[in-house]
PDB file of C-alpha atoms in Angstrom:
ATOM      1  CA  UNK A   1      -3.085  -8.318 -13.797  1.00 59.00           C
ATOM      2  CA  UNK A   2       0.096  -9.478 -12.021  1.00 65.00           C
ATOM      3  CA  UNK A   3       2.150  -6.816 -13.815  1.00 74.00           C
ATOM      4  CA  UNK A   4      -0.293  -4.094 -12.814  1.00 68.00           C
ATOM      5  CA  UNK A   5      -0.263  -5.220  -9.178  1.00 64.00           C
ATOM      6  CA  UNK A   6       3.557  -5.425  -9.164  1.00 63.00           C
ATOM      7  CA  UNK A   7       3.781  -1.907 -10.578  1.00 66.00           C
ATOM      8  CA  UNK A   8       1.481  -0.613  -7.820  1.00 59.00           C
ATOM      9  CA  UNK A   9       3.517  -2.367  -5.135  1.00 58.00           C
ATOM     10  CA  UNK A  10       6.715  -0.744  -6.384  1.00 64.00           C
ATOM     11  CA  UNK A  11       5.339   2.770  -6.931  1.00 64.00           C
ATOM     12  CA  UNK A  12       2.842   3.515  -4.164  1.00 75.00           C
ATOM     13  CA  UNK A  13       2.792   3.869  -0.406  1.00 85.00           C
ATOM     14  CA  UNK A  14      -0.967   3.777   0.112  1.00 91.00           C
ATOM     15  CA  UNK A  15      -3.966   1.552  -0.490  1.00 92.00           C
ATOM     16  CA  UNK A  16      -7.689   2.103  -0.248  1.00 95.00           C
ATOM     17  CA  UNK A  17     -10.871   0.254  -0.960  1.00 97.00           C
ATOM     18  CA  UNK A  18     -12.459   0.644  -4.358  1.00 95.00           C
ATOM     19  CA  UNK A  19     -15.471  -1.305  -5.650  1.00 91.00           C
ATOM     20  CA  UNK A  20     -13.715  -1.725  -9.012  1.00 91.00           C
ATOM     21  CA  UNK A  21     -10.365  -2.896  -7.615  1.00 89.00           C
ATOM     22  CA  UNK A  22      -8.602  -5.828  -9.270  1.00 85.00           C
ATOM     23  CA  UNK A  23      -7.290  -6.785  -5.836  1.00 87.00           C
ATOM     24  CA  UNK A  24     -10.027  -8.590  -3.850  1.00 92.00           C
ATOM     25  CA  UNK A  25      -8.507  -7.376  -0.568  1.00 93.00           C
ATOM     26  CA  UNK A  26      -9.265  -3.796  -1.608  1.00 95.00           C
ATOM     27  CA  UNK A  27     -12.978  -4.128  -2.163  1.00 95.00           C
ATOM     28  CA  UNK A  28     -14.934  -2.578   0.714  1.00 95.00           C
ATOM     29  CA  UNK A  29     -17.624  -4.467   2.571  1.00 96.00           C
ATOM     30  CA  UNK A  30     -21.373  -4.114   2.868  1.00 96.00           C
ATOM     31  CA  UNK A  31     -22.968  -5.880   5.819  1.00 96.00           C
ATOM     32  CA  UNK A  32     -26.571  -6.597   6.724  1.00 96.00           C
ATOM     33  CA  UNK A  33     -25.422  -6.224  10.311  1.00 95.00           C
ATOM     34  CA  UNK A  34     -26.512  -3.053  12.165  1.00 96.00           C
ATOM     35  CA  UNK A  35     -24.133  -0.081  12.150  1.00 97.00           C
ATOM     36  CA  UNK A  36     -23.527  -0.139  15.920  1.00 97.00           C
ATOM     37  CA  UNK A  37     -22.340  -3.778  15.883  1.00 97.00           C
ATOM     38  CA  UNK A  38     -19.903  -3.119  13.029  1.00 97.00           C
ATOM     39  CA  UNK A  39     -18.702   0.086  14.747  1.00 98.00           C
ATOM     40  CA  UNK A  40     -18.149  -1.722  18.051  1.00 97.00           C
ATOM     41  CA  UNK A  41     -16.362  -4.622  16.343  1.00 97.00           C
ATOM     42  CA  UNK A  42     -13.945  -2.187  14.659  1.00 98.00           C
ATOM     43  CA  UNK A  43     -13.194  -0.381  17.919  1.00 98.00           C
ATOM     44  CA  UNK A  44     -12.671  -3.701  19.725  1.00 97.00           C
ATOM     45  CA  UNK A  45     -10.233  -4.848  17.018  1.00 96.00           C
ATOM     46  CA  UNK A  46      -8.278  -1.607  17.356  1.00 97.00           C
ATOM     47  CA  UNK A  47      -8.214  -1.857  21.135  1.00 97.00           C
ATOM     48  CA  UNK A  48      -6.886  -5.431  21.024  1.00 96.00           C
ATOM     49  CA  UNK A  49      -4.061  -4.683  18.592  1.00 95.00           C
ATOM     50  CA  UNK A  50      -1.093  -3.506  20.649  1.00 94.00           C
ATOM     51  CA  UNK A  51       0.559  -1.862  17.622  1.00 94.00           C
ATOM     52  CA  UNK A  52      -2.539   0.229  16.800  1.00 96.00           C
ATOM     53  CA  UNK A  53      -3.463   3.473  18.562  1.00 97.00           C
ATOM     54  CA  UNK A  54      -6.903   5.025  18.264  1.00 98.00           C
ATOM     55  CA  UNK A  55      -6.547   8.709  17.343  1.00 97.00           C
ATOM     56  CA  UNK A  56     -10.118   9.710  16.527  1.00 98.00           C
ATOM     57  CA  UNK A  57     -13.535   8.061  16.493  1.00 98.00           C
ATOM     58  CA  UNK A  58     -16.864   9.722  15.823  1.00 98.00           C
ATOM     59  CA  UNK A  59     -19.859   7.471  15.275  1.00 96.00           C
ATOM     60  CA  UNK A  60     -21.977  10.361  13.987  1.00 96.00           C
ATOM     61  CA  UNK A  61     -19.472  10.889  11.159  1.00 96.00           C
ATOM     62  CA  UNK A  62     -18.816   7.163  10.886  1.00 97.00           C
ATOM     63  CA  UNK A  63     -15.097   7.884  10.873  1.00 98.00           C
ATOM     64  CA  UNK A  64     -12.202   6.249  12.742  1.00 98.00           C
ATOM     65  CA  UNK A  65      -8.510   7.209  12.523  1.00 98.00           C
ATOM     66  CA  UNK A  66      -5.792   4.875  13.775  1.00 98.00           C
ATOM     67  CA  UNK A  67      -2.007   5.021  13.871  1.00 97.00           C
ATOM     68  CA  UNK A  68      -0.388   1.682  13.074  1.00 95.00           C
ATOM     69  CA  UNK A  69       3.172   0.839  14.001  1.00 91.00           C
ATOM     70  CA  UNK A  70       5.044  -1.512  11.680  1.00 83.00           C
ATOM     71  CA  UNK A  71       6.618  -4.551  13.269  1.00 82.00           C
ATOM     72  CA  UNK A  72      10.216  -4.396  12.089  1.00 81.00           C
ATOM     73  CA  UNK A  73      11.175  -0.751  11.595  1.00 78.00           C
ATOM     74  CA  UNK A  74       8.516   0.746  13.924  1.00 84.00           C
ATOM     75  CA  UNK A  75       7.280   3.183  11.249  1.00 85.00           C
ATOM     76  CA  UNK A  76       3.975   4.911  11.948  1.00 90.00           C
ATOM     77  CA  UNK A  77       1.292   4.543   9.264  1.00 93.00           C
ATOM     78  CA  UNK A  78      -2.219   5.985   9.104  1.00 96.00           C
ATOM     79  CA  UNK A  79      -5.337   3.832   8.831  1.00 97.00           C
ATOM     80  CA  UNK A  80      -8.755   5.393   8.247  1.00 98.00           C
ATOM     81  CA  UNK A  81     -12.068   3.564   8.502  1.00 98.00           C
ATOM     82  CA  UNK A  82     -15.347   4.940   7.191  1.00 98.00           C
ATOM     83  CA  UNK A  83     -18.561   3.236   8.267  1.00 98.00           C
ATOM     84  CA  UNK A  84     -21.811   4.538   6.816  1.00 97.00           C
ATOM     85  CA  UNK A  85     -25.262   3.371   5.860  1.00 96.00           C
ATOM     86  CA  UNK A  86     -25.674   2.996   2.100  1.00 94.00           C
ATOM     87  CA  UNK A  87     -28.772   3.835   0.038  1.00 94.00           C
ATOM     88  CA  UNK A  88     -30.342   0.484   1.071  1.00 95.00           C
ATOM     89  CA  UNK A  89     -29.691   1.111   4.800  1.00 95.00           C
ATOM     90  CA  UNK A  90     -26.943  -1.538   4.830  1.00 97.00           C
ATOM     91  CA  UNK A  91     -23.725  -0.924   6.734  1.00 97.00           C
ATOM     92  CA  UNK A  92     -20.926   0.019   4.320  1.00 97.00           C
ATOM     93  CA  UNK A  93     -17.280   0.046   5.377  1.00 98.00           C
ATOM     94  CA  UNK A  94     -14.367   1.465   3.391  1.00 98.00           C
ATOM     95  CA  UNK A  95     -10.749   1.751   4.452  1.00 98.00           C
ATOM     96  CA  UNK A  96      -7.640   3.744   3.547  1.00 97.00           C
ATOM     97  CA  UNK A  97      -4.104   2.902   4.684  1.00 96.00           C
ATOM     98  CA  UNK A  98      -1.172   5.250   4.053  1.00 94.00           C
ATOM     99  CA  UNK A  99       2.523   5.026   4.922  1.00 90.00           C
ATOM    100  CA  UNK A 100       4.062   8.220   6.248  1.00 87.00           C
ATOM    101  CA  UNK A 101       7.592   7.369   5.127  1.00 78.00           C
ATOM    102  CA  UNK A 102       9.000   6.185   1.845  1.00 72.00           C
ATOM    103  CA  UNK A 103       7.828   6.171  -1.733  1.00 72.00           C
ATOM    104  CA  UNK A 104       6.804   2.530  -1.697  1.00 71.00           C
ATOM    105  CA  UNK A 105       5.285   0.238   0.899  1.00 73.00           C
ATOM    106  CA  UNK A 106       5.988  -3.032  -0.967  1.00 78.00           C
ATOM    107  CA  UNK A 107       2.305  -3.898  -0.592  1.00 82.00           C
ATOM    108  CA  UNK A 108       2.156  -3.497   3.195  1.00 87.00           C
ATOM    109  CA  UNK A 109      -0.911  -1.234   3.150  1.00 91.00           C
ATOM    110  CA  UNK A 110      -2.919  -3.585   0.925  1.00 91.00           C
ATOM    111  CA  UNK A 111      -1.968  -6.504   3.192  1.00 92.00           C
ATOM    112  CA  UNK A 112      -3.021  -4.487   6.251  1.00 95.00           C
ATOM    113  CA  UNK A 113      -6.426  -3.808   4.698  1.00 96.00           C
ATOM    114  CA  UNK A 114      -6.798  -7.461   3.718  1.00 96.00           C
ATOM    115  CA  UNK A 115      -5.980  -8.642   7.257  1.00 96.00           C
ATOM    116  CA  UNK A 116      -8.351  -6.055   8.720  1.00 97.00           C
ATOM    117  CA  UNK A 117     -11.300  -7.242   6.608  1.00 97.00           C
ATOM    118  CA  UNK A 118     -10.491 -10.919   7.150  1.00 96.00           C
ATOM    119  CA  UNK A 119     -10.530 -10.439  10.909  1.00 96.00           C
ATOM    120  CA  UNK A 120     -13.625  -8.210  10.839  1.00 97.00           C
ATOM    121  CA  UNK A 121     -15.501 -10.731   8.672  1.00 96.00           C
ATOM    122  CA  UNK A 122     -14.591 -13.504  11.124  1.00 95.00           C
ATOM    123  CA  UNK A 123     -15.680 -11.478  14.172  1.00 94.00           C
ATOM    124  CA  UNK A 124     -18.977 -10.394  12.640  1.00 95.00           C
ATOM    125  CA  UNK A 125     -19.809 -13.905  11.369  1.00 91.00           C
ATOM    126  CA  UNK A 126     -19.267 -15.454  14.806  1.00 85.00           C
ATOM    127  CA  UNK A 127     -21.379 -12.772  16.524  1.00 64.00           C
ATOM    128  CA  UNK A 128     -24.451 -13.383  14.349  1.00 56.00           C
TER     129      UNK A 128
END
């Protein structure tokens, strides 16, 4: 498992959620919380992050696009959030993060997704 993760870190510049991922940070979330509360929490998180810029948000599509600026080199990366209702009417959120420059991100996109979900989980659990 470690070897597989190391290989991905050294050969990719993107990360996205997948229900079968070996990396727990890259498993999307399903919430029993209503869509509008999850949507609002995501937009509030984006608004509060000074290195993130909202590019597009459409609640009818359940789609948010953000530009993220890296701390050190100020690279611009893309972050896409999809929020939909699943077949059980639960709120499902999946994420994709992609670096615009370079062949490898050294795991930065997976870490970004992990931090995003950790913060979102904390916000939604305190608002219940």
